[in-house]
PDB file of C-alpha atoms and ligand atoms in Angstrom:
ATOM      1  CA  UNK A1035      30.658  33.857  35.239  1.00 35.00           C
ATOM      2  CA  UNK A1036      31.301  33.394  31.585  1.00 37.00           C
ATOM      3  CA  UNK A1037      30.087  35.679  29.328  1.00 38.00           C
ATOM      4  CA  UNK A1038      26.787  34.855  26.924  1.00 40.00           C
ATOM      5  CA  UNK A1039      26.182  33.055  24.407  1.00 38.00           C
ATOM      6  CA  UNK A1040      27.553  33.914  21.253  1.00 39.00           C
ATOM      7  CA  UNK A1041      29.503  37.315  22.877  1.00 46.00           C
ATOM      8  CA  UNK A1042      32.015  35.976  19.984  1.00 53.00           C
ATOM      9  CA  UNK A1043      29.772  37.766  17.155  1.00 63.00           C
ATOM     10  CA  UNK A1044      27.537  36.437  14.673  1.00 85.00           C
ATOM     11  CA  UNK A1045      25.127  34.733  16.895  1.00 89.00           C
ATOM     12  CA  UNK A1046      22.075  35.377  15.539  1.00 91.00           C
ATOM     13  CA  UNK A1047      23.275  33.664  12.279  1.00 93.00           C
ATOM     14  CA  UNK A1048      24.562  30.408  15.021  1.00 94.00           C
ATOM     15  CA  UNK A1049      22.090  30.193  16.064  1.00 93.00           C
ATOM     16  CA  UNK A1050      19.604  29.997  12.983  1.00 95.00           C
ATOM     17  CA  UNK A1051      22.654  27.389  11.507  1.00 96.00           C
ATOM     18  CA  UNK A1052      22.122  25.532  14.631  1.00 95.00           C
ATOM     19  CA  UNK A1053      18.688  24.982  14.252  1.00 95.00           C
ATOM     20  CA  UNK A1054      18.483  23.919  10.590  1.00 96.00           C
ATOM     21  CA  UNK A1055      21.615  21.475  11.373  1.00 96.00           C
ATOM     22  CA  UNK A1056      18.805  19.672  13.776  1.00 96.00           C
ATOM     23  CA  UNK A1057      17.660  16.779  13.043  1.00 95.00           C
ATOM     24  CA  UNK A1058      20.607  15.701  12.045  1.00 97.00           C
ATOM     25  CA  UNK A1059      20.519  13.751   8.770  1.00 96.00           C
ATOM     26  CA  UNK A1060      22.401  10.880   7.913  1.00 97.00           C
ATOM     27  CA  UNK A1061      24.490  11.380   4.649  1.00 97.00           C
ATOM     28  CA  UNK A1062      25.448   7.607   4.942  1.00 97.00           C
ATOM     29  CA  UNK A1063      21.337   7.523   4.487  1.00 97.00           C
ATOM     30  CA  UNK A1064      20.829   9.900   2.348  1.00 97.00           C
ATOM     31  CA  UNK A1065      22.273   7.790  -0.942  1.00 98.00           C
ATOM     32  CA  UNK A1066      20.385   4.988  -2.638  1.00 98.00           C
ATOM     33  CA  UNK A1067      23.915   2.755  -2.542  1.00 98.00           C
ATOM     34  CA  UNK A1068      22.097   0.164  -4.918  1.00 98.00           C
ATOM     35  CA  UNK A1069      22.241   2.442  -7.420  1.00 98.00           C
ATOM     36  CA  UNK A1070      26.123   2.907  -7.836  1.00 98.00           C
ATOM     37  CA  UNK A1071      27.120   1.182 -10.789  1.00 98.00           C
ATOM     38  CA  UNK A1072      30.288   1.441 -12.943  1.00 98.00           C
ATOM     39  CA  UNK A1073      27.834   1.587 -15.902  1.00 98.00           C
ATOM     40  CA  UNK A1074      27.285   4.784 -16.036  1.00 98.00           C
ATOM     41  CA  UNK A1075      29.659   8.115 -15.773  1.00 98.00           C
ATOM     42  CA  UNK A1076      30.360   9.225 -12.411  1.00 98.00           C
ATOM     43  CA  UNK A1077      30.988  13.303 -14.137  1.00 98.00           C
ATOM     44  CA  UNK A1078      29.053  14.658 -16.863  1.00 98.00           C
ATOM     45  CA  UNK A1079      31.422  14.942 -19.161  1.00 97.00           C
ATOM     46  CA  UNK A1080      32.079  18.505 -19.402  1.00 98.00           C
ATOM     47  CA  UNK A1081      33.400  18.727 -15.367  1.00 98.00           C
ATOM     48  CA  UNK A1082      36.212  15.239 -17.243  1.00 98.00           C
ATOM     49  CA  UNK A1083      39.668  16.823 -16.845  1.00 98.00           C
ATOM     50  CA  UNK A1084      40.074  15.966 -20.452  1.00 98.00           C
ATOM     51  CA  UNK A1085      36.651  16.781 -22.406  1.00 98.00           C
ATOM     52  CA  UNK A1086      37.492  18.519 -25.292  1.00 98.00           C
ATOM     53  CA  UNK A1087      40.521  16.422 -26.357  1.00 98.00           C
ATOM     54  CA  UNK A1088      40.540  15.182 -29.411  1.00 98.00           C
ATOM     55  CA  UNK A1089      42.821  12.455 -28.656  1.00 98.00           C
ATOM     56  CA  UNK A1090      40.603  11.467 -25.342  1.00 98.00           C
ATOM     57  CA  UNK A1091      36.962  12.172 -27.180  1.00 98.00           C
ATOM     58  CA  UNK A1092      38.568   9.534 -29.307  1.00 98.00           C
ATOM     59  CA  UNK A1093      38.715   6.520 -26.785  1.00 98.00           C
ATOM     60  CA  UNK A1094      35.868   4.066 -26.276  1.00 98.00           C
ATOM     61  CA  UNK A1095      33.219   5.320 -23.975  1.00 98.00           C
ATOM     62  CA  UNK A1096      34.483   2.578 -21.394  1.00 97.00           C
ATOM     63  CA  UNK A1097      37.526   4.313 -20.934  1.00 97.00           C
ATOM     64  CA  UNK A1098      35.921   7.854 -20.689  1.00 98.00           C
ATOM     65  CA  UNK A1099      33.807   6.311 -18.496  1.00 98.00           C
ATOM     66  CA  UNK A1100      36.597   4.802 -16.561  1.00 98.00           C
ATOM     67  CA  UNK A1101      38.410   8.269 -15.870  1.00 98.00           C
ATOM     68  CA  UNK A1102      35.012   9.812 -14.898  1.00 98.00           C
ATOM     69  CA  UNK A1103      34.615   7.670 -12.126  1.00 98.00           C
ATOM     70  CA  UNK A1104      38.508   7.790 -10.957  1.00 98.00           C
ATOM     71  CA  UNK A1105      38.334  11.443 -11.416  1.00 98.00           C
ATOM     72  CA  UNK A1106      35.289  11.372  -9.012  1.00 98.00           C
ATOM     73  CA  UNK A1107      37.050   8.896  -6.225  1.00 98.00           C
ATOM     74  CA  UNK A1108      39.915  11.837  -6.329  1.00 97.00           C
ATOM     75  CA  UNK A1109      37.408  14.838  -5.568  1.00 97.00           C
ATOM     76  CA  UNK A1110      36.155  12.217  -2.633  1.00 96.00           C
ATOM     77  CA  UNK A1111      40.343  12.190  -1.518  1.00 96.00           C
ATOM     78  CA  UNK A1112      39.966  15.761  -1.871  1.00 96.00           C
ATOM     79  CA  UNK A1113      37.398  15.892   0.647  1.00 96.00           C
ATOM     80  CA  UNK A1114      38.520  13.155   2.941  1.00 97.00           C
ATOM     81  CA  UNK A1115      41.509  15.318   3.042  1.00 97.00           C
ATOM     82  CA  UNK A1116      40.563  18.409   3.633  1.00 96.00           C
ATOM     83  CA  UNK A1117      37.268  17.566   6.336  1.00 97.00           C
ATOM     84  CA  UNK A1118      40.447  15.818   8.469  1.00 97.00           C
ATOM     85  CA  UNK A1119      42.274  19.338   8.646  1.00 96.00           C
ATOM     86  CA  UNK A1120      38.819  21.272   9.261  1.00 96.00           C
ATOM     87  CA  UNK A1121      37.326  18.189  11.730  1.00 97.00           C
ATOM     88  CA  UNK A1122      41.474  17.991  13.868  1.00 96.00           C
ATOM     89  CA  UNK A1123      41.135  21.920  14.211  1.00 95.00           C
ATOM     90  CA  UNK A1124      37.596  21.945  15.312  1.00 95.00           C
ATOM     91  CA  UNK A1125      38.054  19.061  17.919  1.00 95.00           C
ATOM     92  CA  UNK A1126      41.340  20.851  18.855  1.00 94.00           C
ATOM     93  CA  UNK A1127      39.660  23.968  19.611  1.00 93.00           C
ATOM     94  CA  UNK A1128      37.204  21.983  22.234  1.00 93.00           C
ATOM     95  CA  UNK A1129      40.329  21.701  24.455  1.00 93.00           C
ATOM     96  CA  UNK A1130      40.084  25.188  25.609  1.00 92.00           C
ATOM     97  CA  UNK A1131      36.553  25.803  27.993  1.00 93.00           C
ATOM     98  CA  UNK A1132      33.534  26.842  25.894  1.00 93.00           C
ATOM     99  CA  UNK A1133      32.834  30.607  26.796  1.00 92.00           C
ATOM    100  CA  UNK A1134      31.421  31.361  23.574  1.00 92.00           C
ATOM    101  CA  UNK A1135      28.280  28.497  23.771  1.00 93.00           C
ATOM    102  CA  UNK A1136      26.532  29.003  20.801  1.00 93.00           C
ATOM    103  CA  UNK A1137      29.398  29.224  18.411  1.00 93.00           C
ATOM    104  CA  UNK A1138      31.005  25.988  20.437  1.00 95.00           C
ATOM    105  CA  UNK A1139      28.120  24.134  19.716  1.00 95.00           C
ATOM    106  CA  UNK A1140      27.814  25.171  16.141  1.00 96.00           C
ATOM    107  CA  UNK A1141      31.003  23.717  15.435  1.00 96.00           C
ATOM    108  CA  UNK A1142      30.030  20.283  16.842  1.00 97.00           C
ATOM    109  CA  UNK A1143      27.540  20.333  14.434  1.00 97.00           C
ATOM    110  CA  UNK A1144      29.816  21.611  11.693  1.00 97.00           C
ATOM    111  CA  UNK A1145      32.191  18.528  13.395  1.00 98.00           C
ATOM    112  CA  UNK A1146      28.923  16.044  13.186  1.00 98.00           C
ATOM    113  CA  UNK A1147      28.164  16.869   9.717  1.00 98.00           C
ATOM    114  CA  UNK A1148      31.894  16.885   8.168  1.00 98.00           C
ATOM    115  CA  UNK A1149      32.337  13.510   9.792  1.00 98.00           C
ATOM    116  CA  UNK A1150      28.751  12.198   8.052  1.00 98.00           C
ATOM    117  CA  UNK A1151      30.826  13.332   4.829  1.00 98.00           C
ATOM    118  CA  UNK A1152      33.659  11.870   4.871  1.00 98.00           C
ATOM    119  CA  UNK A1153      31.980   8.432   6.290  1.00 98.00           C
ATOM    120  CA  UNK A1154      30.031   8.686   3.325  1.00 98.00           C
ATOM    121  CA  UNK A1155      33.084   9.434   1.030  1.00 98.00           C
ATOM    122  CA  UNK A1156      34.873   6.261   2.794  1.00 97.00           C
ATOM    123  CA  UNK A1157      31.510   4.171   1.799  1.00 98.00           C
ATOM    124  CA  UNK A1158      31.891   5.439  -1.745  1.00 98.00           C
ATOM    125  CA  UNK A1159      35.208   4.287  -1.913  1.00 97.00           C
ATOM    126  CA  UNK A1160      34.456   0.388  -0.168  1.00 97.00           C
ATOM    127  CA  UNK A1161      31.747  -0.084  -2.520  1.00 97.00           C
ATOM    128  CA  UNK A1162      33.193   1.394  -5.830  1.00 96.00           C
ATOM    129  CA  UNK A1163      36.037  -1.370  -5.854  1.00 96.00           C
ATOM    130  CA  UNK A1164      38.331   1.720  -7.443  1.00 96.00           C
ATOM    131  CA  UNK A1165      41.145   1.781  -4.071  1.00 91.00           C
ATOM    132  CA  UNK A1166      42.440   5.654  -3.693  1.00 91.00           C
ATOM    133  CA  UNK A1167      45.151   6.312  -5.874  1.00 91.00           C
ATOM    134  CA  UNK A1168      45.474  10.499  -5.446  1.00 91.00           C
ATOM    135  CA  UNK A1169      47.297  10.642  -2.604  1.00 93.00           C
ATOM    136  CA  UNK A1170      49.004  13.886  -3.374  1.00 95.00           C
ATOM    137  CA  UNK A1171      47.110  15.612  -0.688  1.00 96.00           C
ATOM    138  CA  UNK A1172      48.515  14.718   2.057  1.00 95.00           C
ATOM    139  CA  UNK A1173      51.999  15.302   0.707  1.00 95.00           C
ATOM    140  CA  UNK A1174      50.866  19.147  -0.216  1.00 95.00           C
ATOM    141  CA  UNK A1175      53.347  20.594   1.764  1.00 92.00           C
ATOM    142  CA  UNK A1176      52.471  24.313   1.431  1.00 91.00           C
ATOM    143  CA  UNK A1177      48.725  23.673   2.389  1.00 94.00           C
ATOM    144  CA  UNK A1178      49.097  21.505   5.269  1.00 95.00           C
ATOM    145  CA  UNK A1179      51.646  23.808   6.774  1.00 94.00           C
ATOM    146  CA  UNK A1180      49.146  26.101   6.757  1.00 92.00           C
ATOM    147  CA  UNK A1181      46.353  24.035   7.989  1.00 91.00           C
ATOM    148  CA  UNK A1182      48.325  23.365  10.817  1.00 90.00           C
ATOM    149  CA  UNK A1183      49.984  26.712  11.823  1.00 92.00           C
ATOM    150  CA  UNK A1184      46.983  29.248  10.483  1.00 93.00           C
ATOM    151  CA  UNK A1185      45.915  30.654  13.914  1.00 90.00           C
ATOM    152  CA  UNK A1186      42.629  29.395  15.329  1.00 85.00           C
ATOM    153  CA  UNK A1187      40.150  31.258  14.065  1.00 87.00           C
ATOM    154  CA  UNK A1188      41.854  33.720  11.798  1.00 92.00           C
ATOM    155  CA  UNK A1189      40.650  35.507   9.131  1.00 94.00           C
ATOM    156  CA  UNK A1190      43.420  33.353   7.365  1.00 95.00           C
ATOM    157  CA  UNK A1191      42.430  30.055   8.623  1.00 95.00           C
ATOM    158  CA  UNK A1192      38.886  30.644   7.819  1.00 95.00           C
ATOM    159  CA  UNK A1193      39.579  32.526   4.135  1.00 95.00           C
ATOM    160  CA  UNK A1194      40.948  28.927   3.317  1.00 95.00           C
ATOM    161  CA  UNK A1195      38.570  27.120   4.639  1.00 95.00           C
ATOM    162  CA  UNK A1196      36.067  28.904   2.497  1.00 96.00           C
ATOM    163  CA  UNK A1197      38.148  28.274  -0.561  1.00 96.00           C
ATOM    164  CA  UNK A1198      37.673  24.965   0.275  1.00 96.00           C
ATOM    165  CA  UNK A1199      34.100  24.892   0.758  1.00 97.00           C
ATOM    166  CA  UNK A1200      33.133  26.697  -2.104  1.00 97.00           C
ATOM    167  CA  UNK A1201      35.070  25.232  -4.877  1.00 97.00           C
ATOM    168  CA  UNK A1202      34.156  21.802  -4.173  1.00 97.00           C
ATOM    169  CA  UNK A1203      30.402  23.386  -3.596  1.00 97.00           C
ATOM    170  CA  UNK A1204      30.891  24.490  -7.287  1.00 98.00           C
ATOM    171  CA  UNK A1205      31.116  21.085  -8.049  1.00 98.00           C
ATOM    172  CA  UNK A1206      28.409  19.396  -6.614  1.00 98.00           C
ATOM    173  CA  UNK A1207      26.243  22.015  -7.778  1.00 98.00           C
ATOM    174  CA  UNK A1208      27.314  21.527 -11.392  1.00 98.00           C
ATOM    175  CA  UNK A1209      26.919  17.356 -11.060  1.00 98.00           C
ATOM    176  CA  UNK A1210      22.797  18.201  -9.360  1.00 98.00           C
ATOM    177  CA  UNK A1211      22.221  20.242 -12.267  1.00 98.00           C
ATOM    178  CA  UNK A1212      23.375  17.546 -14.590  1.00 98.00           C
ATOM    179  CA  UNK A1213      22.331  14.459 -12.721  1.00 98.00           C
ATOM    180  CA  UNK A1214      20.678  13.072 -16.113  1.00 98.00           C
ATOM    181  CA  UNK A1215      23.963  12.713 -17.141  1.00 98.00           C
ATOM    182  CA  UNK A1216      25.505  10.588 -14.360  1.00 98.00           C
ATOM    183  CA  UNK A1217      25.091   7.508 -11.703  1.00 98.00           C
ATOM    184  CA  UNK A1218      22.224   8.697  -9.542  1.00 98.00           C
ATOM    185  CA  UNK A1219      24.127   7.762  -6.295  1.00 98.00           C
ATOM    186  CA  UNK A1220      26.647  10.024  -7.407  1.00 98.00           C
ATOM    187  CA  UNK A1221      23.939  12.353  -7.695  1.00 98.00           C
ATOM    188  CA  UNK A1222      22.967  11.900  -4.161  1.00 98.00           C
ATOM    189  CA  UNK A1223      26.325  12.095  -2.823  1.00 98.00           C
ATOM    190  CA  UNK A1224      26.863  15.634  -4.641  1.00 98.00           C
ATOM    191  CA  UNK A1225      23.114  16.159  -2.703  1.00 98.00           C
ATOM    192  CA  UNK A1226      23.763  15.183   0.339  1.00 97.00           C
ATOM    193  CA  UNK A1227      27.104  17.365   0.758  1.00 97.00           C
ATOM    194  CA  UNK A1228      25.734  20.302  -0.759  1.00 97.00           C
ATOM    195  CA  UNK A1229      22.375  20.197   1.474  1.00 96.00           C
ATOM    196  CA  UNK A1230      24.945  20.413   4.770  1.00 97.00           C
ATOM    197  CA  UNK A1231      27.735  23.075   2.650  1.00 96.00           C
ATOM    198  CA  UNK A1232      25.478  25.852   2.367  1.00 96.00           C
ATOM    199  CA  UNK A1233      25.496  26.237   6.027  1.00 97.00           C
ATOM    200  CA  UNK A1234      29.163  25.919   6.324  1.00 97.00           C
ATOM    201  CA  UNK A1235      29.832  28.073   3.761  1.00 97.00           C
ATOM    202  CA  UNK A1236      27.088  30.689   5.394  1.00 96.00           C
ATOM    203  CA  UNK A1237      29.324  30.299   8.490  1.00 96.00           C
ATOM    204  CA  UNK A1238      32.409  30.998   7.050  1.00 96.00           C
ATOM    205  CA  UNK A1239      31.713  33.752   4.749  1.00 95.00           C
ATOM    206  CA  UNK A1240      30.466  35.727   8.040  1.00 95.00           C
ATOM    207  CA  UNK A1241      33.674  34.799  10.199  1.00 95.00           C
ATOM    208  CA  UNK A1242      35.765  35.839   7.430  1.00 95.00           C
ATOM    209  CA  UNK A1243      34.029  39.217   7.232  1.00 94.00           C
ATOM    210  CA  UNK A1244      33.875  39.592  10.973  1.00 93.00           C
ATOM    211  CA  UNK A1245      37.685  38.802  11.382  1.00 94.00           C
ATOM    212  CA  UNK A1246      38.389  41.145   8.222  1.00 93.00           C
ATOM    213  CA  UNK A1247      36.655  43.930   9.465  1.00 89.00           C
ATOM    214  CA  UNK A1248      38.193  44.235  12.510  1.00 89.00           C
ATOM    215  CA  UNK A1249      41.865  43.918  11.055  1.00 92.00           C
ATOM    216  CA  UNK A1250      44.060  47.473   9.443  1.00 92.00           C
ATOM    217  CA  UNK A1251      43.913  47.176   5.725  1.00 90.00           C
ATOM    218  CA  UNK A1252      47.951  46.274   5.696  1.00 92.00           C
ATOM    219  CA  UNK A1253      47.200  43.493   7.298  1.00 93.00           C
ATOM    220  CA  UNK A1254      44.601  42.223   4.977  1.00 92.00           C
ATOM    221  CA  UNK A1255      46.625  42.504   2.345  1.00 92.00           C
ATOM    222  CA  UNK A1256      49.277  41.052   3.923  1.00 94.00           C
ATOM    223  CA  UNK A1257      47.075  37.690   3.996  1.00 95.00           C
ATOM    224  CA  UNK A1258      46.734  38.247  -0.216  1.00 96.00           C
ATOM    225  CA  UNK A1259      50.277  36.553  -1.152  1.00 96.00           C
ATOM    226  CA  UNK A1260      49.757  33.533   1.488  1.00 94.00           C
ATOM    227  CA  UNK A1261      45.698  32.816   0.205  1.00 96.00           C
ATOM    228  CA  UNK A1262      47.508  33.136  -3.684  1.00 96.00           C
ATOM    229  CA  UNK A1263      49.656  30.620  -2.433  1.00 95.00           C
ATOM    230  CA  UNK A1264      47.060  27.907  -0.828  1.00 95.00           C
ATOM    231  CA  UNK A1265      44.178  28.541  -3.786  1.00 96.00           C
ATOM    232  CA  UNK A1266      47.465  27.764  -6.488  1.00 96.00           C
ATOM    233  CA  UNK A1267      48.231  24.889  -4.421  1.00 96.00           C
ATOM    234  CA  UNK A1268      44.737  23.567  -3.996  1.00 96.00           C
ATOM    235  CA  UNK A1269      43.889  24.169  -7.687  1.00 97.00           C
ATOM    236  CA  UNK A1270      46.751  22.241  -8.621  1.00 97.00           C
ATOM    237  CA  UNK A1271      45.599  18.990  -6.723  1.00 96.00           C
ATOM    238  CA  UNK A1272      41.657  19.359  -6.956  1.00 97.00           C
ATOM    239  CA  UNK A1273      41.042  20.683 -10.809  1.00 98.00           C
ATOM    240  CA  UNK A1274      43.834  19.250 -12.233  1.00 98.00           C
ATOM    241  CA  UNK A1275      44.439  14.944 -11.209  1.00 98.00           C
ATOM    242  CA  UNK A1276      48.077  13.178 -10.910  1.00 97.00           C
ATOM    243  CA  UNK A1277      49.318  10.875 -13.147  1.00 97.00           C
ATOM    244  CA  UNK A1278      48.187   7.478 -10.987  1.00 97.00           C
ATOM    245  CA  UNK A1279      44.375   8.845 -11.903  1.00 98.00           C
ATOM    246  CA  UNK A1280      44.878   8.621 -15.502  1.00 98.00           C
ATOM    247  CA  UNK A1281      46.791   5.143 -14.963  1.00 97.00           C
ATOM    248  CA  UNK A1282      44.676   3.798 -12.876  1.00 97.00           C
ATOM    249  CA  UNK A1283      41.538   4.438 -15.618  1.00 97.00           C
ATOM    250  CA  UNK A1284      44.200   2.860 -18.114  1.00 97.00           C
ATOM    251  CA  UNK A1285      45.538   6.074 -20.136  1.00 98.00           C
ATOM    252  CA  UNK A1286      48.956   5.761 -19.979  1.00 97.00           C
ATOM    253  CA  UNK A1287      51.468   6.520 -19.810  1.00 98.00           C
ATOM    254  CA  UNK A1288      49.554   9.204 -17.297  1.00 98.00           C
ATOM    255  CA  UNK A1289      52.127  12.214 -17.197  1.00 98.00           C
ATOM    256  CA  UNK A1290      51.079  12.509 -20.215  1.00 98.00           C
ATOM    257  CA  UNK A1291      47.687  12.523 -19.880  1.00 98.00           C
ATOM    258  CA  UNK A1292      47.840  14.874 -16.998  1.00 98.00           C
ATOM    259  CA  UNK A1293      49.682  17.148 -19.105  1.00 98.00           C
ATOM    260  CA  UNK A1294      47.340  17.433 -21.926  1.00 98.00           C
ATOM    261  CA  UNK A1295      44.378  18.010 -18.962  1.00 98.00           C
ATOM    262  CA  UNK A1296      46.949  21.386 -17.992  1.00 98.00           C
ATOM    263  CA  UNK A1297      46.977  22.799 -21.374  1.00 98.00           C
ATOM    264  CA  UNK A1298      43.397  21.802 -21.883  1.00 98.00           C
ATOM    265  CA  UNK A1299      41.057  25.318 -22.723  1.00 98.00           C
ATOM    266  CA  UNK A1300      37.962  23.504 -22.130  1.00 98.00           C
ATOM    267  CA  UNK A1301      39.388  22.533 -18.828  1.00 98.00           C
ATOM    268  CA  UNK A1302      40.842  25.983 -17.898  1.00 98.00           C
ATOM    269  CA  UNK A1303      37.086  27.743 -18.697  1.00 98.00           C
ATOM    270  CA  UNK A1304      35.626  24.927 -16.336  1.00 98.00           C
ATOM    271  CA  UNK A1305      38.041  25.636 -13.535  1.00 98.00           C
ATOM    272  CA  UNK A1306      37.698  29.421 -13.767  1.00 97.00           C
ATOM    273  CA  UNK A1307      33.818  28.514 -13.158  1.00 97.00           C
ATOM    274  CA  UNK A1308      34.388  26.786 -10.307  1.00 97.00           C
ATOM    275  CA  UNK A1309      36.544  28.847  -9.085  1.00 98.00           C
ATOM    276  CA  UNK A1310      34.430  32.248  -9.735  1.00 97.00           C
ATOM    277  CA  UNK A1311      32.006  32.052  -6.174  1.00 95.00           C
ATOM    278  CA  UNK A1312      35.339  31.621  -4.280  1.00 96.00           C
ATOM    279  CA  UNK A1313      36.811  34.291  -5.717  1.00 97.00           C
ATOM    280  CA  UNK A1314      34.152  37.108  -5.555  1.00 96.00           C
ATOM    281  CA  UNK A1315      33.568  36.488  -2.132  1.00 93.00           C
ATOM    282  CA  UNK A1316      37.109  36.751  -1.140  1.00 94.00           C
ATOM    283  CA  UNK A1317      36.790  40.416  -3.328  1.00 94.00           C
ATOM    284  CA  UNK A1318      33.911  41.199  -1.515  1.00 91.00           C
ATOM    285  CA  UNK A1319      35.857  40.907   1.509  1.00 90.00           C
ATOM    286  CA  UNK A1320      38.847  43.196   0.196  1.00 90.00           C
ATOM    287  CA  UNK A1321      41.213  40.205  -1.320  1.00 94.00           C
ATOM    288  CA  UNK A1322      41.763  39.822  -4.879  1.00 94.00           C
ATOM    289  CA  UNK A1323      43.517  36.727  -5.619  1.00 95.00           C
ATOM    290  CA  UNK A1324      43.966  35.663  -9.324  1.00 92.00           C
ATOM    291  CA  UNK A1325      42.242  32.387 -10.441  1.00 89.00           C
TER     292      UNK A1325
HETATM  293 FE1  FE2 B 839      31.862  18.332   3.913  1.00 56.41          FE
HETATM  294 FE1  FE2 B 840      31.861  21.774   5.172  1.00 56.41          FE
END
């Protein structure tokens, strides 16, 4: 016979996720599409790679407008990208029997929701006209690797995945509490995904402490050199765009752009916000990465 439900840990808190994950709602249905418009920014300006610049603050509003809303369609590559890594080891995870029945079924809804995301990133994009030009995800060689070879499960897998969750939570956070300042479908997009996150991001925290708790403190900080490595890497790519992103919103020539968004203060305080829920709950948990 197998054993109960939830004999993997942590099934109380399944269980309770389960349950608030049902109904399902439709992020697809959850944004009033008639109200995109490339009138209005997509970012308030303070999350613009660039705010602060005198040489950008300079430019007609059109073109700060511009790289708001090409800025945004690279946050929704972001996520595209990383809910294919979480969705592929999810589904690849059903191919072994479901002993553990509560946490299986958790992750279908975890799988459910992250594919509601990303068709409504996908919906963004069709309507927005704007084509995806940061495609430097899916070339991150360092992060993918890991995606790929992190064992199910892991304390490692799962410490990334929460990096991942919460930075772009950050985000969506900050647009909500600014949502004067931007298209209100952006708004609801920002809604919609952090509505389903803080479940997610509930989940994760308590696998990560789980699978850290049961593991000799070499071995934790062991993982500290590899999760430096992955939050660098995603930092890199998420905070800071490529040069096609600045091109594409007409600042050329955009290595230069992206440059000036690097070596931009106002930028570097922003990130560390973002960054800061990420980072205390990895302390928490006995890591201490640098932002
Ligand atoms: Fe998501
Ligand atoms: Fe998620």
């Amino acid at each position: 016979m197998p054993p109960p439900a939830g004999h993997g840990g942590g099934a109380a808190l399944l269980e309770q996720l389960a349950r608030n994950s049902t109904p399902y709602h439709d992020p697809l249905a959850r944004v009033d599409w008639e109200a995109l418009s490339l009138d209005a920014f997509w970012l308030p300006p303070r999350a613009i790679s660039l705010h602060g610049d005198p040489r950008f603050e300079a430019l007609p509003e059109a073109q700060r407008r511009g790289l708001s809303q090409h800025e945004f369609v690279g946050f929704i590559a972001a996520g595209l990208w990383l809910e294919g890594i979480f969705m592929e080891r999810i589904a690849r995870g059903l191919r072994r029997p479901p002993h553990d029945l509560a946490r299986t079924g958790y992750l279908l809804h975890e799988l459910r929701e992250e594919c509601g995301h990303s068709l409504m990133f996908l919906e963004l994009m069709r309507r927005s006209g704007l084509g995806l030009v940061d495609e430097r995800y899916w070339r991150a060689r360092a992060l993918n690797l890991l995606a790929r070879v992190a064992p199910a499960d892991s304390a490692l897998f799962w410490a990334c995945v929460l990096i991942g969750e919460e930075v772009p939570d950050r985000l969506n956070r900050f647009l909500r509490r600014h949502r004067g300042e931007i298209c209100p479908a952006i708004a609801d997009i920002a809604t919609a995904h952090a509505i389903d996150e803080a479940r997610h991001i509930a989940h994760a925290r308590e696998v990560v402490e789980r699978r850290l708790g049961a593991m000799p403190v070499w071995r934790r900080r062991a993982l500290v050199p590899l999760l430096q490595l992955a939050l660098r890497q995603f930092v890199g790519l998420f905070c800071y765009p490529g040069p096609a992103v600045y091109e594409a919103a007409g600042l050329r020539p955009g290595r230069v752009w992206a440059e000036r968004a690097r070596a931009n203060p106002a930028r570097r305080a922003f990130v560390a916000e973002l960054l800061g829920t990420a980072l205390r709950s990895l302390r928490l948990f006995g890591l201490e990465l640098r932002p």
